[in-house]
Amino acid sequence: KQAPKLGGVEGIHTAFFSDIQNFSTFSEVLEPERMVALMNEYLTVMSKVILDNEGTLDKYIGDAIVAFYGAPAPVENHEIKSCKTALGMQEALDQLREKWISENDWPDIVYSMQHRIGLNSGKMVTGNMGSEMRMNYTMMGDTVNLAARLESSAKQYGVYNFVGENIYKAAKNEFIFRFLDFVRVKGKNIPVKVYELVSNKKNASNSVVKMIRVFEKGLNHYYQQDWDEAIKYFKKAESMEDNFASRNTTPSTVYIDRCHMFKDSPPDKGWDGVWIMKSK
């Protein structure tokens, strides 16, 4: 029975960010009332997936959803629950697209809607932040910033579930991940390992597992600076990627382009394999 007050508590939690791909285009082709109706339906469905997996809804920013796991009430295995949320939201979006197609009164862009999700776990502060006039129970810290960067930079790899190393370490026994890169994201000096969350191990398809193995062979040659051999494996992996219409690129295509770039302009001596992201 106390009034809320400003302040935060540090803990190990998981940060979650999601965003709709090419959202600005939606607002161009939909009337404001229809846009609101579409977003309300989308946000209602996705929020339920988060809450069903013990997530805490932080806020909506237009089409974006911000959430976290482990505060204010403790959540066991919050990294695993965040992965279940991400995969559950992709499945829920599949069902929404089918529903919208059956209604047959939306622009084509709605029928191919995709969203990207960024997850990261680690130390962060959660609590009431803002001003004495208005406050918001939210999260803050380096872990949170990296989760946001992962969500926004997923586009550069053409992936839809992009996670940090701590998520991978905590959830690798239950889910299939693909190691994507060793990067220095914009605004950070320390490089981090980043992964694609692919699927639950229980229902993983053999074709996806084979594709990841081929991709990993390409990565081995890439880090050895054996560009021609790496290209050979990445091209094979590219032929096995899920190239659906609204996907802007794939990790295999990204690495084929990188290998060609390094063939023309070899990296400096002592290259550590770290890729520097120059945009958010």
CSV table of N, CA, C and O in Angstrom, one decimal, residues 157-280:
chain,number,residue,atom,x,y,z
A,157,TYR,N,21.1,-9.2,-41.9
A,157,TYR,CA,21.4,-10.6,-42.1
A,157,TYR,C,20.2,-11.3,-42.7
A,157,TYR,O,20.3,-12.5,-43.1
A,158,GLY,N,19.1,-10.6,-42.8
A,158,GLY,CA,17.9,-11.3,-43.3
A,158,GLY,C,17.3,-12.3,-42.4
A,158,GLY,O,16.8,-13.3,-42.8
A,159,VAL,N,17.5,-12.1,-41.0
A,159,VAL,CA,17.0,-13.1,-40.1
A,159,VAL,C,15.9,-12.4,-39.2
A,159,VAL,O,15.8,-11.1,-39.2
A,160,TYR,N,15.1,-13.2,-38.5
A,160,TYR,CA,13.9,-12.7,-37.8
A,160,TYR,C,13.9,-12.9,-36.3
A,160,TYR,O,13.1,-12.3,-35.6
A,161,ASN,N,14.8,-13.8,-35.8
A,161,ASN,CA,15.0,-13.9,-34.4
A,161,ASN,C,16.5,-13.8,-34.2
A,161,ASN,O,17.3,-14.7,-34.5
A,162,PHE,N,17.0,-12.7,-33.6
A,162,PHE,CA,18.4,-12.4,-33.5
A,162,PHE,C,18.7,-12.3,-32.0
A,162,PHE,O,18.1,-11.5,-31.3
A,163,VAL,N,19.7,-13.1,-31.5
A,163,VAL,CA,19.9,-13.2,-30.0
A,163,VAL,C,21.4,-13.1,-29.7
A,163,VAL,O,22.3,-13.3,-30.5
A,164,GLY,N,21.6,-12.6,-28.4
A,164,GLY,CA,23.0,-12.5,-27.9
A,164,GLY,C,23.5,-13.8,-27.4
A,164,GLY,O,22.8,-14.8,-27.2
A,165,GLU,N,24.8,-13.8,-27.0
A,165,GLU,CA,25.5,-15.1,-26.6
A,165,GLU,C,24.9,-15.7,-25.3
A,165,GLU,O,24.8,-16.9,-25.2
A,166,ASN,N,24.5,-14.8,-24.4
A,166,ASN,CA,24.0,-15.3,-23.1
A,166,ASN,C,22.7,-16.1,-23.3
A,166,ASN,O,22.4,-17.1,-22.6
A,167,ILE,N,21.9,-15.6,-24.3
A,167,ILE,CA,20.6,-16.4,-24.6
A,167,ILE,C,21.0,-17.8,-25.2
A,167,ILE,O,20.5,-18.8,-24.8
A,168,TYR,N,22.0,-17.8,-26.1
A,168,TYR,CA,22.4,-19.0,-26.7
A,168,TYR,C,22.9,-20.0,-25.6
A,168,TYR,O,22.5,-21.2,-25.6
A,169,LYS,N,23.8,-19.5,-24.7
A,169,LYS,CA,24.4,-20.4,-23.7
A,169,LYS,C,23.3,-21.0,-22.8
A,169,LYS,O,23.4,-22.2,-22.4
A,170,ALA,N,22.3,-20.2,-22.5
A,170,ALA,CA,21.3,-20.7,-21.5
A,170,ALA,C,20.2,-21.6,-22.2
A,170,ALA,O,19.6,-22.4,-21.5
A,171,ALA,N,20.0,-21.4,-23.5
A,171,ALA,CA,18.9,-22.1,-24.2
A,171,ALA,C,19.3,-23.1,-25.2
A,171,ALA,O,18.5,-23.7,-25.9
A,172,LYS,N,20.6,-23.3,-25.4
A,172,LYS,CA,21.1,-24.2,-26.5
A,172,LYS,C,20.7,-25.6,-26.5
A,172,LYS,O,20.7,-26.3,-27.5
A,173,ASN,N,20.3,-26.1,-25.3
A,173,ASN,CA,19.9,-27.5,-25.2
A,173,ASN,C,18.5,-27.7,-25.6
A,173,ASN,O,18.1,-28.9,-25.9
A,174,GLU,N,17.7,-26.7,-25.7
A,174,GLU,CA,16.3,-26.8,-26.1
A,174,GLU,C,16.0,-26.3,-27.5
A,174,GLU,O,15.0,-26.7,-28.1
A,175,PHE,N,16.9,-25.4,-28.0
A,175,PHE,CA,16.6,-24.8,-29.3
A,175,PHE,C,17.8,-24.9,-30.2
A,175,PHE,O,18.9,-25.1,-29.8
A,176,ILE,N,17.5,-24.8,-31.5
A,176,ILE,CA,18.6,-24.8,-32.5
A,176,ILE,C,18.9,-23.3,-32.8
A,176,ILE,O,18.0,-22.5,-33.1
A,177,PHE,N,20.2,-23.0,-32.8
A,177,PHE,CA,20.7,-21.7,-33.1
A,177,PHE,C,21.7,-21.8,-34.2
A,177,PHE,O,22.3,-22.9,-34.4
A,178,ARG,N,21.8,-20.7,-35.0
A,178,ARG,CA,22.9,-20.6,-36.0
A,178,ARG,C,23.8,-19.5,-35.6
A,178,ARG,O,23.4,-18.3,-35.5
A,179,PHE,N,25.1,-19.8,-35.4
A,179,PHE,CA,26.1,-18.7,-35.1
A,179,PHE,C,26.2,-17.9,-36.4
A,179,PHE,O,26.4,-18.4,-37.5
A,180,LEU,N,26.0,-16.6,-36.2
A,180,LEU,CA,26.0,-15.7,-37.4
A,180,LEU,C,27.2,-14.8,-37.5
A,180,LEU,O,27.7,-14.6,-38.6
A,181,ASP,N,27.8,-14.3,-36.4
A,181,ASP,CA,28.8,-13.4,-36.6
A,181,ASP,C,29.5,-13.0,-35.2
A,181,ASP,O,28.9,-13.3,-34.2
A,182,PHE,N,30.6,-12.4,-35.3
A,182,PHE,CA,31.3,-11.9,-34.2
A,182,PHE,C,31.4,-10.4,-34.5
A,182,PHE,O,32.2,-10.0,-35.4
A,183,VAL,N,30.6,-9.6,-33.8
A,183,VAL,CA,30.4,-8.2,-34.3
A,183,VAL,C,30.7,-7.2,-33.2
A,183,VAL,O,30.6,-7.4,-32.0
A,184,ARG,N,31.0,-6.0,-33.7
A,184,ARG,CA,31.1,-4.8,-32.8
A,184,ARG,C,30.0,-3.9,-33.2
A,184,ARG,O,30.1,-3.3,-34.3
A,185,VAL,N,28.9,-3.8,-32.5
A,185,VAL,CA,27.8,-3.1,-32.9
A,185,VAL,C,28.0,-1.6,-32.7
A,185,VAL,O,28.9,-1.2,-31.9
A,186,LYS,N,27.3,-0.8,-33.4
A,186,LYS,CA,27.4,0.7,-33.3
A,186,LYS,C,27.2,1.1,-31.9
A,186,LYS,O,26.2,0.8,-31.2
A,187,GLY,N,28.1,1.9,-31.3
A,187,GLY,CA,28.0,2.4,-30.0
A,187,GLY,C,28.6,1.6,-28.9
A,187,GLY,O,28.6,1.9,-27.7
A,188,LYS,N,29.2,0.4,-29.3
A,188,LYS,CA,29.9,-0.5,-28.3
A,188,LYS,C,31.3,-0.8,-28.8
A,188,LYS,O,31.5,-1.0,-30.0
A,189,ASN,N,32.2,-0.9,-27.8
A,189,ASN,CA,33.6,-1.2,-28.2
A,189,ASN,C,33.9,-2.7,-28.1
A,189,ASN,O,34.8,-3.2,-28.8
A,190,ILE,N,33.2,-3.4,-27.2
A,190,ILE,CA,33.5,-4.9,-27.0
A,190,ILE,C,32.7,-5.7,-28.0
A,190,ILE,O,31.5,-5.6,-28.1
A,191,PRO,N,33.4,-6.5,-28.8
A,191,PRO,CA,32.7,-7.4,-29.8
A,191,PRO,C,31.9,-8.5,-29.1
A,191,PRO,O,32.2,-8.9,-28.0
A,192,VAL,N,30.8,-8.9,-29.7
A,192,VAL,CA,29.9,-9.9,-29.1
A,192,VAL,C,29.6,-10.9,-30.2
A,192,VAL,O,29.6,-10.7,-31.4
A,193,LYS,N,29.3,-12.1,-29.7
A,193,LYS,CA,28.9,-13.2,-30.6
A,193,LYS,C,27.3,-13.1,-30.7
A,193,LYS,O,26.6,-12.9,-29.7
A,194,VAL,N,26.8,-13.3,-31.9
A,194,VAL,CA,25.4,-13.2,-32.2
A,194,VAL,C,24.9,-14.4,-32.9
A,194,VAL,O,25.6,-15.0,-33.8
A,195,TYR,N,23.7,-14.8,-32.7
A,195,TYR,CA,23.1,-16.0,-33.2
A,195,TYR,C,21.7,-15.8,-33.7
A,195,TYR,O,21.0,-14.9,-33.3
A,196,GLU,N,21.3,-16.6,-34.7
A,196,GLU,CA,19.9,-16.7,-35.1
A,196,GLU,C,19.2,-17.8,-34.3
A,196,GLU,O,19.7,-19.0,-34.3
A,197,LEU,N,18.1,-17.5,-33.7
A,197,LEU,CA,17.3,-18.5,-33.1
A,197,LEU,C,16.4,-19.1,-34.2
A,197,LEU,O,15.6,-18.5,-34.8
A,198,VAL,N,16.6,-20.4,-34.5
A,198,VAL,CA,16.0,-21.1,-35.6
A,198,VAL,C,14.7,-21.8,-35.3
A,198,VAL,O,13.7,-21.6,-35.9
A,199,SER,N,14.8,-22.7,-34.3
A,199,SER,CA,13.6,-23.5,-34.0
A,199,SER,C,13.8,-24.3,-32.7
A,199,SER,O,14.9,-24.3,-32.2
A,200,ASN,N,12.7,-24.9,-32.2
A,200,ASN,CA,12.8,-25.8,-31.1
A,200,ASN,C,13.4,-27.1,-31.6
A,200,ASN,O,13.2,-27.5,-32.7
A,201,LYS,N,14.2,-27.7,-30.8
A,201,LYS,CA,14.9,-28.9,-31.2
A,201,LYS,C,13.9,-30.1,-31.5
A,201,LYS,O,14.1,-30.9,-32.3
A,202,LYS,N,12.7,-30.0,-30.8
A,202,LYS,CA,11.8,-31.1,-31.0
A,202,LYS,C,11.1,-31.2,-32.4
A,202,LYS,O,10.8,-32.2,-32.8
A,203,ASN,N,11.0,-30.0,-33.0
A,203,ASN,CA,10.3,-30.0,-34.3
A,203,ASN,C,11.2,-29.4,-35.4
A,203,ASN,O,10.7,-28.8,-36.3
A,204,ALA,N,12.5,-29.5,-35.2
A,204,ALA,CA,13.5,-29.0,-36.2
A,204,ALA,C,13.4,-29.9,-37.5
A,204,ALA,O,13.4,-31.1,-37.4
A,205,SER,N,13.4,-29.3,-38.6
A,205,SER,CA,13.4,-30.0,-39.9
A,205,SER,C,14.8,-30.4,-40.3
A,205,SER,O,15.8,-29.7,-40.0
A,206,ASN,N,15.0,-31.6,-40.9
A,206,ASN,CA,16.3,-32.1,-41.3
A,206,ASN,C,17.0,-31.2,-42.3
A,206,ASN,O,18.2,-31.0,-42.2
A,207,SER,N,16.2,-30.6,-43.2
A,207,SER,CA,16.7,-29.7,-44.2
A,207,SER,C,17.4,-28.4,-43.6
A,207,SER,O,18.4,-28.0,-44.0
A,208,VAL,N,16.7,-27.9,-42.5
A,208,VAL,CA,17.3,-26.7,-41.8
A,208,VAL,C,18.6,-27.1,-41.1
A,208,VAL,O,19.6,-26.4,-41.2
A,209,VAL,N,18.6,-28.3,-40.5
A,209,VAL,CA,19.8,-28.7,-39.8
A,209,VAL,C,21.0,-28.9,-40.8
A,209,VAL,O,22.1,-28.5,-40.5
A,210,LYS,N,20.7,-29.5,-41.9
A,210,LYS,CA,21.7,-29.7,-42.9
A,210,LYS,C,22.2,-28.3,-43.5
A,210,LYS,O,23.4,-28.2,-43.7
A,211,MET,N,21.3,-27.4,-43.7
A,211,MET,CA,21.7,-26.1,-44.1
A,211,MET,C,22.7,-25.4,-43.2
A,211,MET,O,23.7,-24.8,-43.6
A,212,ILE,N,22.4,-25.5,-41.9
A,212,ILE,CA,23.2,-24.9,-40.8
A,212,ILE,C,24.6,-25.5,-40.8
A,212,ILE,O,25.6,-24.8,-40.7
A,213,ARG,N,24.7,-26.8,-41.0
A,213,ARG,CA,26.0,-27.5,-41.0
A,213,ARG,C,26.8,-27.0,-42.2
A,213,ARG,O,28.0,-26.8,-42.1
A,214,VAL,N,26.2,-26.9,-43.4
A,214,VAL,CA,26.9,-26.4,-44.6
A,214,VAL,C,27.4,-25.0,-44.3
A,214,VAL,O,28.5,-24.6,-44.6
A,215,PHE,N,26.5,-24.2,-43.8
A,215,PHE,CA,26.8,-22.8,-43.5
A,215,PHE,C,28.0,-22.7,-42.5
A,215,PHE,O,28.9,-21.8,-42.7
A,216,GLU,N,28.0,-23.5,-41.5
A,216,GLU,CA,29.1,-23.5,-40.5
A,216,GLU,C,30.5,-23.9,-41.2
A,216,GLU,O,31.5,-23.4,-40.8
A,217,LYS,N,30.4,-24.8,-42.1
A,217,LYS,CA,31.6,-25.2,-42.9
A,217,LYS,C,32.1,-24.0,-43.6
A,217,LYS,O,33.4,-23.7,-43.7
A,218,GLY,N,31.2,-23.2,-44.2
A,218,GLY,CA,31.6,-22.0,-44.9
A,218,GLY,C,32.2,-21.0,-43.9
A,218,GLY,O,33.2,-20.3,-44.3
A,219,LEU,N,31.7,-20.9,-42.7
A,219,LEU,CA,32.3,-20.0,-41.7
A,219,LEU,C,33.7,-20.4,-41.3
A,219,LEU,O,34.5,-19.5,-41.1
A,220,ASN,N,33.9,-21.7,-41.2
A,220,ASN,CA,35.3,-22.2,-40.9
A,220,ASN,C,36.3,-21.7,-41.9
A,220,ASN,O,37.4,-21.2,-41.5
A,221,HIS,N,35.9,-21.8,-43.2
A,221,HIS,CA,36.9,-21.4,-44.2
A,221,HIS,C,37.0,-19.8,-44.2
A,221,HIS,O,38.0,-19.3,-44.5
A,222,TYR,N,35.9,-19.2,-43.9
A,222,TYR,CA,35.8,-17.7,-43.9
A,222,TYR,C,36.8,-17.2,-42.9
A,222,TYR,O,37.6,-16.3,-43.1
A,223,TYR,N,36.8,-17.8,-41.7
A,223,TYR,CA,37.7,-17.3,-40.6
A,223,TYR,C,39.2,-17.7,-40.9
A,223,TYR,O,40.1,-17.1,-40.3
A,224,GLN,N,39.4,-18.7,-41.7
A,224,GLN,CA,40.7,-19.0,-42.1
A,224,GLN,C,41.2,-18.2,-43.4
A,224,GLN,O,42.3,-18.4,-43.9
A,225,GLN,N,40.3,-17.3,-43.8
A,225,GLN,CA,40.6,-16.5,-45.0
A,225,GLN,C,40.7,-17.3,-46.3
A,225,GLN,O,41.4,-16.8,-47.2
A,226,ASP,N,40.1,-18.4,-46.3
A,226,ASP,CA,40.1,-19.2,-47.5
A,226,ASP,C,38.8,-18.9,-48.2
A,226,ASP,O,37.8,-19.6,-48.2
A,227,TRP,N,38.8,-17.7,-48.9
A,227,TRP,CA,37.6,-17.1,-49.5
A,227,TRP,C,36.9,-18.0,-50.5
A,227,TRP,O,35.7,-18.1,-50.5
A,228,ASP,N,37.7,-18.6,-51.4
A,228,ASP,CA,37.0,-19.4,-52.5
A,228,ASP,C,36.3,-20.6,-52.0
A,228,ASP,O,35.2,-20.9,-52.4
A,229,GLU,N,36.9,-21.3,-51.0
A,229,GLU,CA,36.3,-22.5,-50.4
A,229,GLU,C,35.1,-22.1,-49.6
A,229,GLU,O,34.1,-22.7,-49.6
A,230,ALA,N,35.2,-20.9,-48.9
A,230,ALA,CA,34.0,-20.4,-48.1
A,230,ALA,C,32.9,-20.1,-49.1
A,230,ALA,O,31.7,-20.5,-48.8
A,231,ILE,N,33.1,-19.4,-50.2
A,231,ILE,CA,32.1,-19.1,-51.1
A,231,ILE,C,31.4,-20.4,-51.6
A,231,ILE,O,30.1,-20.4,-51.8
A,232,LYS,N,32.1,-21.4,-51.9
A,232,LYS,CA,31.6,-22.7,-52.3
A,232,LYS,C,30.5,-23.2,-51.3
A,232,LYS,O,29.4,-23.6,-51.8
A,233,TYR,N,30.9,-23.2,-50.1
A,233,TYR,CA,29.9,-23.7,-49.1
A,233,TYR,C,28.8,-22.7,-48.8
A,233,TYR,O,27.6,-23.2,-48.7
A,234,PHE,N,29.0,-21.4,-48.9
A,234,PHE,CA,27.9,-20.5,-48.7
A,234,PHE,C,26.9,-20.5,-49.8
A,234,PHE,O,25.7,-20.3,-49.6
A,235,LYS,N,27.4,-20.8,-51.0
A,235,LYS,CA,26.5,-20.9,-52.2
A,235,LYS,C,25.6,-22.1,-52.0
A,235,LYS,O,24.4,-22.1,-52.4
A,236,LYS,N,26.2,-23.2,-51.5
A,236,LYS,CA,25.4,-24.4,-51.3
A,236,LYS,C,24.4,-24.1,-50.2
A,236,LYS,O,23.2,-24.5,-50.3
A,237,ALA,N,24.8,-23.4,-49.1
A,237,ALA,CA,23.9,-23.1,-48.0
A,237,ALA,C,22.8,-22.2,-48.5
A,237,ALA,O,21.6,-22.3,-48.2
A,238,GLU,N,23.1,-21.2,-49.4
A,238,GLU,CA,22.2,-20.3,-50.0
A,238,GLU,C,21.0,-21.0,-50.7
A,238,GLU,O,19.9,-20.6,-50.6
A,239,SER,N,21.4,-22.1,-51.4
A,239,SER,CA,20.4,-22.8,-52.2
A,239,SER,C,19.4,-23.6,-51.2
A,239,SER,O,18.4,-24.0,-51.6
A,240,MET,N,19.8,-23.7,-49.9
A,240,MET,CA,19.0,-24.4,-49.0
A,240,MET,C,18.2,-23.4,-48.0
A,240,MET,O,17.4,-23.9,-47.2
A,241,GLU,N,18.5,-22.1,-48.1
A,241,GLU,CA,17.9,-21.1,-47.3
A,241,GLU,C,16.4,-21.0,-47.7
A,241,GLU,O,16.0,-21.3,-48.8
A,242,ASP,N,15.6,-20.5,-46.7
A,242,ASP,CA,14.2,-20.3,-47.0
A,242,ASP,C,14.0,-18.9,-47.6
A,242,ASP,O,13.9,-17.9,-47.0
A,243,ASN,N,14.0,-18.9,-49.0
A,243,ASN,CA,14.0,-17.6,-49.7
A,243,ASN,C,12.5,-17.2,-50.0
A,243,ASN,O,12.1,-17.2,-51.2
A,244,PHE,N,11.8,-16.8,-49.0
A,244,PHE,CA,10.4,-16.4,-49.2
A,244,PHE,C,10.4,-15.0,-49.8
A,244,PHE,O,11.4,-14.2,-49.6
A,245,ALA,N,9.3,-14.6,-50.4
A,245,ALA,CA,9.2,-13.3,-51.2
A,245,ALA,C,9.6,-12.1,-50.4
A,245,ALA,O,10.3,-11.2,-50.9
A,246,SER,N,9.2,-11.9,-49.1
A,246,SER,CA,9.5,-10.7,-48.4
A,246,SER,C,10.8,-10.7,-47.7
A,246,SER,O,11.1,-9.7,-46.9
A,247,ARG,N,11.6,-11.7,-47.9
A,247,ARG,CA,12.9,-11.7,-47.2
A,247,ARG,C,13.9,-10.9,-48.0
A,247,ARG,O,14.1,-11.2,-49.2
A,248,ASN,N,14.6,-10.0,-47.4
A,248,ASN,CA,15.5,-9.1,-48.1
A,248,ASN,C,16.8,-9.7,-48.5
A,248,ASN,O,17.4,-9.3,-49.5
A,249,THR,N,17.3,-10.6,-47.7
A,249,THR,CA,18.6,-11.3,-47.9
A,249,THR,C,18.6,-12.5,-47.0
A,249,THR,O,17.7,-12.8,-46.3
A,250,THR,N,19.7,-13.2,-47.1
A,250,THR,CA,20.0,-14.4,-46.2
A,250,THR,C,21.4,-14.3,-45.6
A,250,THR,O,22.3,-13.6,-46.3
A,251,PRO,N,21.7,-14.9,-44.5
A,251,PRO,CA,23.1,-14.9,-44.0
A,251,PRO,C,24.1,-15.5,-45.0
A,251,PRO,O,25.2,-15.0,-45.1
A,252,SER,N,23.6,-16.5,-45.8
A,252,SER,CA,24.6,-17.1,-46.8
A,252,SER,C,24.9,-16.0,-47.8
A,252,SER,O,26.1,-15.9,-48.2
A,253,THR,N,23.9,-15.3,-48.3
A,253,THR,CA,24.2,-14.2,-49.3
A,253,THR,C,25.1,-13.2,-48.8
A,253,THR,O,26.0,-12.7,-49.4
A,254,VAL,N,24.9,-12.8,-47.5
A,254,VAL,CA,25.7,-11.8,-46.8
A,254,VAL,C,27.2,-12.2,-46.8
A,254,VAL,O,28.1,-11.4,-47.2
A,255,TYR,N,27.4,-13.5,-46.5
A,255,TYR,CA,28.8,-13.9,-46.4
A,255,TYR,C,29.4,-14.1,-47.8
A,255,TYR,O,30.6,-14.0,-48.0
A,256,ILE,N,28.6,-14.5,-48.8
A,256,ILE,CA,29.1,-14.6,-50.2
A,256,ILE,C,29.7,-13.2,-50.6
A,256,ILE,O,30.8,-13.1,-51.1
A,257,ASP,N,28.9,-12.2,-50.3
A,257,ASP,CA,29.3,-10.8,-50.7
A,257,ASP,C,30.5,-10.4,-49.9
A,257,ASP,O,31.4,-9.7,-50.5
A,258,ARG,N,30.6,-10.8,-48.6
A,258,ARG,CA,31.8,-10.4,-47.8
A,258,ARG,C,33.0,-11.1,-48.3
A,258,ARG,O,34.1,-10.5,-48.4
A,259,CYS,N,32.9,-12.4,-48.7
A,259,CYS,CA,34.0,-13.1,-49.2
A,259,CYS,C,34.6,-12.5,-50.5
A,259,CYS,O,35.8,-12.3,-50.7
A,260,HIS,N,33.7,-12.1,-51.4
A,260,HIS,CA,34.1,-11.4,-52.6
A,260,HIS,C,34.8,-10.0,-52.3
A,260,HIS,O,35.8,-9.7,-52.9
A,261,MET,N,34.3,-9.3,-51.3
A,261,MET,CA,34.9,-8.1,-50.8
A,261,MET,C,36.3,-8.3,-50.3
A,261,MET,O,37.2,-7.6,-50.7
A,262,PHE,N,36.5,-9.3,-49.5
A,262,PHE,CA,37.8,-9.6,-48.9
A,262,PHE,C,38.8,-10.2,-49.9
A,262,PHE,O,40.0,-10.0,-49.8
A,263,LYS,N,38.2,-10.8,-51.0
A,263,LYS,CA,39.1,-11.3,-52.1
A,263,LYS,C,39.7,-10.1,-52.8
A,263,LYS,O,40.9,-10.1,-53.1
A,264,ASP,N,38.9,-9.0,-53.0
A,264,ASP,CA,39.3,-7.8,-53.7
A,264,ASP,C,40.2,-6.9,-52.7
A,264,ASP,O,41.1,-6.3,-53.2
A,265,SER,N,39.8,-6.9,-51.5
A,265,SER,CA,40.5,-6.0,-50.5
A,265,SER,C,40.8,-6.9,-49.2
A,265,SER,O,40.0,-6.8,-48.3
A,266,PRO,N,41.8,-7.6,-49.2
A,266,PRO,CA,42.1,-8.5,-48.1
A,266,PRO,C,42.2,-7.8,-46.7
A,266,PRO,O,42.6,-6.6,-46.7
A,267,PRO,N,41.7,-8.4,-45.6
A,267,PRO,CA,41.8,-7.7,-44.3
A,267,PRO,C,43.2,-7.5,-43.9
A,267,PRO,O,44.1,-8.2,-44.4
A,268,ASP,N,43.4,-6.6,-42.9
A,268,ASP,CA,44.7,-6.3,-42.4
A,268,ASP,C,45.3,-7.6,-41.7
A,268,ASP,O,44.6,-8.5,-41.3
A,269,LYS,N,46.6,-7.5,-41.6
A,269,LYS,CA,47.3,-8.6,-40.9
A,269,LYS,C,46.9,-8.6,-39.5
A,269,LYS,O,46.8,-7.6,-38.8
A,270,GLY,N,46.6,-9.8,-38.9
A,270,GLY,CA,46.2,-9.9,-37.5
A,270,GLY,C,44.6,-9.7,-37.4
A,270,GLY,O,44.1,-9.5,-36.3
A,271,TRP,N,44.0,-9.8,-38.6
A,271,TRP,CA,42.5,-9.7,-38.6
A,271,TRP,C,41.9,-10.7,-37.6
A,271,TRP,O,42.2,-11.9,-37.6
A,272,ASP,N,41.0,-10.3,-36.7
A,272,ASP,CA,40.4,-11.1,-35.7
A,272,ASP,C,39.0,-11.6,-36.1
A,272,ASP,O,38.4,-12.3,-35.3
A,273,GLY,N,38.6,-11.4,-37.3
A,273,GLY,CA,37.3,-11.8,-37.7
A,273,GLY,C,36.1,-11.0,-37.2
A,273,GLY,O,34.9,-11.3,-37.6
A,274,VAL,N,36.3,-10.0,-36.5
A,274,VAL,CA,35.3,-9.1,-36.0
A,274,VAL,C,34.7,-8.2,-37.1
A,274,VAL,O,35.5,-7.6,-37.8
A,275,TRP,N,33.4,-8.2,-37.2
A,275,TRP,CA,32.7,-7.4,-38.2
A,275,TRP,C,32.2,-6.1,-37.5
A,275,TRP,O,31.5,-6.2,-36.5
A,276,ILE,N,32.5,-5.0,-38.0
A,276,ILE,CA,32.1,-3.7,-37.4
A,276,ILE,C,30.8,-3.2,-38.1
A,276,ILE,O,30.8,-3.0,-39.3
A,277,MET,N,29.8,-3.1,-37.3
A,277,MET,CA,28.5,-2.6,-37.8
A,277,MET,C,28.5,-1.1,-37.8
A,277,MET,O,28.7,-0.5,-36.7
A,278,LYS,N,28.3,-0.5,-38.9
A,278,LYS,CA,28.4,1.0,-39.0
A,278,LYS,C,27.0,1.6,-39.0
A,278,LYS,O,26.9,2.8,-38.9
A,279,SER,N,26.0,0.8,-38.9
A,279,SER,CA,24.6,1.4,-38.8
A,279,SER,C,23.9,0.6,-37.7
A,279,SER,O,24.2,-0.5,-37.4
A,280,LYS,N,22.8,1.3,-37.2
A,280,LYS,CA,22.0,0.7,-36.1
A,280,LYS,C,21.1,-0.3,-36.7
A,280,LYS,O,20.6,-0.2,-37.9
